[in-house]
mmCIF file of C-alpha atoms in Angstrom:
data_model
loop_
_atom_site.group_PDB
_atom_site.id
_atom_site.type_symbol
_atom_site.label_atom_id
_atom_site.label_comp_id
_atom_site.label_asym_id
_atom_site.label_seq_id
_atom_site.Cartn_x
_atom_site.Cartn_y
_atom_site.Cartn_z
ATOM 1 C CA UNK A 17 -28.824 18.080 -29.023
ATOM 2 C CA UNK A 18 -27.340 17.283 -32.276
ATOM 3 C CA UNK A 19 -24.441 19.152 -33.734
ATOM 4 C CA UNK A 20 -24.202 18.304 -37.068
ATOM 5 C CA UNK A 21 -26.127 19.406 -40.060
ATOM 6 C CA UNK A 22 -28.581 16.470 -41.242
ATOM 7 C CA UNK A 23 -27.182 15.205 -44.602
ATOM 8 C CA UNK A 24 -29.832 12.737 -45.551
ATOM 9 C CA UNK A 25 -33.272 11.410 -44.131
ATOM 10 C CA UNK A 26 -34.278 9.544 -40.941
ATOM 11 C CA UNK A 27 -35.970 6.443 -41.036
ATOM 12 C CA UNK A 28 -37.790 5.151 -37.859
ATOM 13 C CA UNK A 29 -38.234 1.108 -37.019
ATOM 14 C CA UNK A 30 -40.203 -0.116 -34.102
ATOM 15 C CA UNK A 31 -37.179 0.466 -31.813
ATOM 16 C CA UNK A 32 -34.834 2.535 -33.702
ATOM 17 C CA UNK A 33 -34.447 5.371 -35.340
ATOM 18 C CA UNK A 34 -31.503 5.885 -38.043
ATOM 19 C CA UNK A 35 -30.260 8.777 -38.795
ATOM 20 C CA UNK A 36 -26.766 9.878 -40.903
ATOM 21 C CA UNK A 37 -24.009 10.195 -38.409
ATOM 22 C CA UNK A 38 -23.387 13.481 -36.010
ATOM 23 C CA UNK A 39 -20.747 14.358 -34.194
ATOM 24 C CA UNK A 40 -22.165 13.191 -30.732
ATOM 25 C CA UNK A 41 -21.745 9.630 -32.461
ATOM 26 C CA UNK A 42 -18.350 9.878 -32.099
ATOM 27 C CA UNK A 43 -17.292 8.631 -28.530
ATOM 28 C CA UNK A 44 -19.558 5.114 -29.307
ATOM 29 C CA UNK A 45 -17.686 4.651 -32.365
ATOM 30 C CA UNK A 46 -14.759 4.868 -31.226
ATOM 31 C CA UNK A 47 -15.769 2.204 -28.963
ATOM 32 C CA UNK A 48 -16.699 0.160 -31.521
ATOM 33 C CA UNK A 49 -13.794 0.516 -32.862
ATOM 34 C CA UNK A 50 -11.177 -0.272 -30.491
ATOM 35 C CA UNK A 51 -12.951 -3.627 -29.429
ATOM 36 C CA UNK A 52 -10.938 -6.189 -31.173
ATOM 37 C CA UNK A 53 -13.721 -8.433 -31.669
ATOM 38 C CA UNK A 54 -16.370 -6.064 -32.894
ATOM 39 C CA UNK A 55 -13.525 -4.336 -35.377
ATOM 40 C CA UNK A 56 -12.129 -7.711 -36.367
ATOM 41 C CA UNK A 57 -14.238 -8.139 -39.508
ATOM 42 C CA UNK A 58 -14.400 -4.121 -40.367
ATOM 43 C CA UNK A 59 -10.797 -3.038 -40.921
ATOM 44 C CA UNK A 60 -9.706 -3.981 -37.408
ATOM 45 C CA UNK A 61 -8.833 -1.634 -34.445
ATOM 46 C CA UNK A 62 -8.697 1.988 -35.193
ATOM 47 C CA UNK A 63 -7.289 4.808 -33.114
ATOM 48 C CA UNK A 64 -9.366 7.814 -32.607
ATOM 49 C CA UNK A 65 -7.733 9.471 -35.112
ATOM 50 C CA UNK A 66 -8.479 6.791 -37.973
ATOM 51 C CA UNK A 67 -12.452 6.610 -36.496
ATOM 52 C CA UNK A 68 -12.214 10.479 -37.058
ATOM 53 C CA UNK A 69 -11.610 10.535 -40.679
ATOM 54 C CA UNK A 70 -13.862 7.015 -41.024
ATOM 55 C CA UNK A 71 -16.515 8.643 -39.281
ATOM 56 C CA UNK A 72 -16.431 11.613 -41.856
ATOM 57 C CA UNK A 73 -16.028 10.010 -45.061
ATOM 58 C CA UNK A 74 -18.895 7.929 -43.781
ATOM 59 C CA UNK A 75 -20.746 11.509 -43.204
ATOM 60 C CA UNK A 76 -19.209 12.801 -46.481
ATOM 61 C CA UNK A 77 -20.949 9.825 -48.644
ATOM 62 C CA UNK A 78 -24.116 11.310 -47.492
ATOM 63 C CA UNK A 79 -23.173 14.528 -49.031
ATOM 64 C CA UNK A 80 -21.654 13.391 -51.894
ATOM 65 C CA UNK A 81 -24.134 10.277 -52.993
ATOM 66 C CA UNK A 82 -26.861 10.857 -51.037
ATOM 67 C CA UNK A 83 -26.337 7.360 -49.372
ATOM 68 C CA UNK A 84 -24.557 5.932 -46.605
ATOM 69 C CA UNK A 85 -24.208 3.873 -43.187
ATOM 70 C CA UNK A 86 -26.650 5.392 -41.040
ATOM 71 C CA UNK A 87 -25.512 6.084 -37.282
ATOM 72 C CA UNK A 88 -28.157 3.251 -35.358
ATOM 73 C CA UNK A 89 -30.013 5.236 -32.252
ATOM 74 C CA UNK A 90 -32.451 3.573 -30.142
ATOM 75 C CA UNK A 91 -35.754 5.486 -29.516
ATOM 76 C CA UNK A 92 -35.823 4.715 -25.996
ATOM 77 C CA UNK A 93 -32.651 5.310 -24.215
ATOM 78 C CA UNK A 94 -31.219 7.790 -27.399
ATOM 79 C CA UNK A 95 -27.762 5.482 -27.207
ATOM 80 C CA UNK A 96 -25.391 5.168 -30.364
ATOM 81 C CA UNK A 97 -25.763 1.563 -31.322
ATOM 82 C CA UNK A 98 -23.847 1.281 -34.312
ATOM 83 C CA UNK A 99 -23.818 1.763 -38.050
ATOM 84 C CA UNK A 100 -26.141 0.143 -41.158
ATOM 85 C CA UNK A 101 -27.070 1.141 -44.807
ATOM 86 C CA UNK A 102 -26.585 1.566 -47.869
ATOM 87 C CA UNK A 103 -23.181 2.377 -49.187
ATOM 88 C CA UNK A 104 -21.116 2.365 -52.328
ATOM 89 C CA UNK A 105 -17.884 3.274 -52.061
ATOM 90 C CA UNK A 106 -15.227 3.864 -55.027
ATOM 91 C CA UNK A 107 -14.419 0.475 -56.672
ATOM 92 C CA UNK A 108 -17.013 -1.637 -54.818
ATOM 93 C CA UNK A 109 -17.881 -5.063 -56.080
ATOM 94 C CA UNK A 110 -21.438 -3.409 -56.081
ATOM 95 C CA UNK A 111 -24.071 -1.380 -53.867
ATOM 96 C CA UNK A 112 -23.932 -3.002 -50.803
ATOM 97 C CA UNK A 113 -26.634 -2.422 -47.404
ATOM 98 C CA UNK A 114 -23.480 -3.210 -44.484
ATOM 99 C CA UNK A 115 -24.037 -3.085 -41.128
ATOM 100 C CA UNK A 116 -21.901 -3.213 -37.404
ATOM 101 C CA UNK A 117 -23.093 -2.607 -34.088
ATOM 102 C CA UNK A 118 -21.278 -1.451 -31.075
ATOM 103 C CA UNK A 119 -20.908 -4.677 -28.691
ATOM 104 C CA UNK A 120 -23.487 -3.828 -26.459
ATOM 105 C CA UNK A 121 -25.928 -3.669 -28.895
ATOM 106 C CA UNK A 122 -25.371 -7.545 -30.723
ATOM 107 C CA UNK A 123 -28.006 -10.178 -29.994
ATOM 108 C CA UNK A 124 -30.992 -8.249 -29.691
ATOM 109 C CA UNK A 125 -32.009 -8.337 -33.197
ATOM 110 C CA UNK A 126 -31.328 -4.418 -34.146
ATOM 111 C CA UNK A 127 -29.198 -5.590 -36.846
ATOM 112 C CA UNK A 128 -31.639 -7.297 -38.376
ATOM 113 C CA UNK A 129 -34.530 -4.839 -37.806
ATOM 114 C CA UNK A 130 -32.022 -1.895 -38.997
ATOM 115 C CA UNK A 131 -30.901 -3.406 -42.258
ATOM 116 C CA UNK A 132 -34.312 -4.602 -43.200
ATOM 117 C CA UNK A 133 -35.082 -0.416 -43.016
ATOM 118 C CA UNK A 134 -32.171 0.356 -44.734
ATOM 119 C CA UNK A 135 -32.699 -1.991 -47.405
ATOM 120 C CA UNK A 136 -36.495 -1.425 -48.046
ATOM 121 C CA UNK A 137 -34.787 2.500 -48.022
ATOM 122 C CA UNK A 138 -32.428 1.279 -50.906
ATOM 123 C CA UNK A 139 -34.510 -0.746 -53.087
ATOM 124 C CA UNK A 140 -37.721 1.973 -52.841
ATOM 125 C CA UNK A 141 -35.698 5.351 -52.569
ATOM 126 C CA UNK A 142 -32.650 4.868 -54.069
ATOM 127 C CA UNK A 143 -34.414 2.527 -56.733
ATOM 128 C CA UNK A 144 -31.328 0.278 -56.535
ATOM 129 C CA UNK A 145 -32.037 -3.142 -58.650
ATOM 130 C CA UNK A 146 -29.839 -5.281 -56.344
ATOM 131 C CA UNK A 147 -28.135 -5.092 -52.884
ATOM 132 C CA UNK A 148 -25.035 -7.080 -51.996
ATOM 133 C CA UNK A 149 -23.344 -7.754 -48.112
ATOM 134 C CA UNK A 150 -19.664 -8.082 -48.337
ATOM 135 C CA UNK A 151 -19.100 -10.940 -45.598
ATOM 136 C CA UNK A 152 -15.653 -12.571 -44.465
ATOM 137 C CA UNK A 153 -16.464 -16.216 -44.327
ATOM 138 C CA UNK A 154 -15.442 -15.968 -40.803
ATOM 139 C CA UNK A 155 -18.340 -13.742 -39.906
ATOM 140 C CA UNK A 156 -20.752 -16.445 -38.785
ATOM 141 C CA UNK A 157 -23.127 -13.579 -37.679
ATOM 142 C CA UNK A 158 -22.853 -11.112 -40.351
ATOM 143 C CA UNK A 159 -24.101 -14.244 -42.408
ATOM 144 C CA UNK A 160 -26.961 -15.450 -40.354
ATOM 145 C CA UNK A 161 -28.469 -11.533 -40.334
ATOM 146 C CA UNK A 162 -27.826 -12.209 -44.161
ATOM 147 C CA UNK A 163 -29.668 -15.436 -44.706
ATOM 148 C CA UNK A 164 -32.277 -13.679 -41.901
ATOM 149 C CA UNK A 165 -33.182 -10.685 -44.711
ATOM 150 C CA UNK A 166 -33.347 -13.476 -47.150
ATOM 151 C CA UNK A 167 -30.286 -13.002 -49.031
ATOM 152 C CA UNK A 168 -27.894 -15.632 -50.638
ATOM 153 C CA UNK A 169 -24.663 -16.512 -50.532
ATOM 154 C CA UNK A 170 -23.199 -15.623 -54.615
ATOM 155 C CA UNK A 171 -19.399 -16.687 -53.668
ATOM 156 C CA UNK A 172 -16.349 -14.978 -53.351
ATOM 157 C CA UNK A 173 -16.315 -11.545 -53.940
ATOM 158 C CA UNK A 174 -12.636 -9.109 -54.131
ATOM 159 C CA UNK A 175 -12.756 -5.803 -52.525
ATOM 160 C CA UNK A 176 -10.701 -3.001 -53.497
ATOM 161 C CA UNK A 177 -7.242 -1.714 -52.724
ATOM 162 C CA UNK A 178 -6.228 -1.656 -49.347
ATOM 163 C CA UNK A 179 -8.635 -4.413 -48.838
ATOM 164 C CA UNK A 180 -7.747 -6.849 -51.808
ATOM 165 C CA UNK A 181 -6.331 -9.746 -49.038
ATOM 166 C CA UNK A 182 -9.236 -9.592 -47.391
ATOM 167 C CA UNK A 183 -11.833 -12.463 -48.331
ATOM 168 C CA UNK A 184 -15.113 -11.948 -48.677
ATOM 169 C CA UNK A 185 -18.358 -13.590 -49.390
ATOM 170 C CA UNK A 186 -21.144 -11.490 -51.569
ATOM 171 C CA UNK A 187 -24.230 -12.193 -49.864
ATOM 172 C CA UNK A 188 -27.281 -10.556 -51.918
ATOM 173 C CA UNK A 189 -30.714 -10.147 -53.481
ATOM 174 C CA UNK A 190 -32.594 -8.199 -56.196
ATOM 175 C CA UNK A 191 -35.289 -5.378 -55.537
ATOM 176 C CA UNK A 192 -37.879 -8.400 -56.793
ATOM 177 C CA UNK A 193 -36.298 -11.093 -53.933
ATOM 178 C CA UNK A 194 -36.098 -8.389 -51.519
ATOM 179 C CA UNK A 195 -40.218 -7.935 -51.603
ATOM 180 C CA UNK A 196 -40.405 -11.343 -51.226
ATOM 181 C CA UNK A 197 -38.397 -11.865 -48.068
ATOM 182 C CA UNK A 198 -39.753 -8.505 -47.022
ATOM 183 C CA UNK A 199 -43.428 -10.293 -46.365
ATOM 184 C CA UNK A 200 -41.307 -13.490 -44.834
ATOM 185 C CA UNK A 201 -40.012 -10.899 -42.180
ATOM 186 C CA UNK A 202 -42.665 -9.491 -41.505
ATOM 187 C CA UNK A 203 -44.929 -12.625 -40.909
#
């Protein structure tokens, strides 16, 4: 059963289904969230308290843009995986598709498979002309589901206040590249 109003659309892939996030999301976040090593790269550990208020600004970009992280479901077993989509916060170095996925969920290729939805969702809905992936050059993963959707590496990127020590690599591709490693994907 879901208990929160739908904000934005569902989009369906082969094993998922995304959806924006509802409160029955909230226990698998917060799992997410306190795992050191799944939180290391986005903003660190968070209490439930700080997931709360993540959780609905991430809910409250959906009202307010009309874009956001999509809560990750899969279609078989109905478990939270994690988060992925489009997303532009205040101050971003630009419109960015961003992903993270509860531990259990890493290594099966659902990042991949999610962001390639939620970027064909940005570039043919949203009509955005390009799509960035704010990466720390730590994130050895985050970077290999980057160069997997066939984006590039543009350099160092600088986030916004209270992130502006925090190094990042902008990853991206244009609507026109995207089509083009859309058919590589596929094939």
């Amino acid at each position: 059963m879901t208990t929160s109003p739908v904000l934005g659309p569902t989009l369906h892939t082969a094993r998922l289904i995304l959806r924006p996030p509802a409160l029955e999301d909230f226990p698998r976040w917060c799992e997410l969230m306190a795992d050191p090593d799944s939180a290391r790269f986005i903003g660190g550990v968070q209490s439930r308290h700080e997931v709360w208020r993540s959780m609905a600004a991430t809910a409250g970009m959906w009202a307010l843009h009309g874009e956001g992280m999509f809560s990750v479901i899969e279609r078989v077993s109905g478990l939270w995986l994690g988060r992925i989509g489009p997303l532009h916060p205040y101050d971003w170095p630009g419109r960015e598709v961003g992903w993270s996925l509860h531990p259990e969920a890493t290594g099966k290729g659902y990042a991949v498979e999610a962001a390639a939805a939620a970027m064909d969702y940005a570039f043919d809905v949203l009509e955005w002309p390009n799509v960035i992936h704010c990466i720390d050059p730590d994130n050895h993963a985050s970077a290999a589901v980057a160069r997997r959707l066939g984006s590039h590496n543009r350099g160092p990127g600088r986030l916004p206040a209270p992130f502006t020590d925090h190094a990042v690599d902008l990853w991206g591709q244009t609507a026109a590249e995207w089509r083009e490693s859309r058919k590589a994907l596929c094939s």
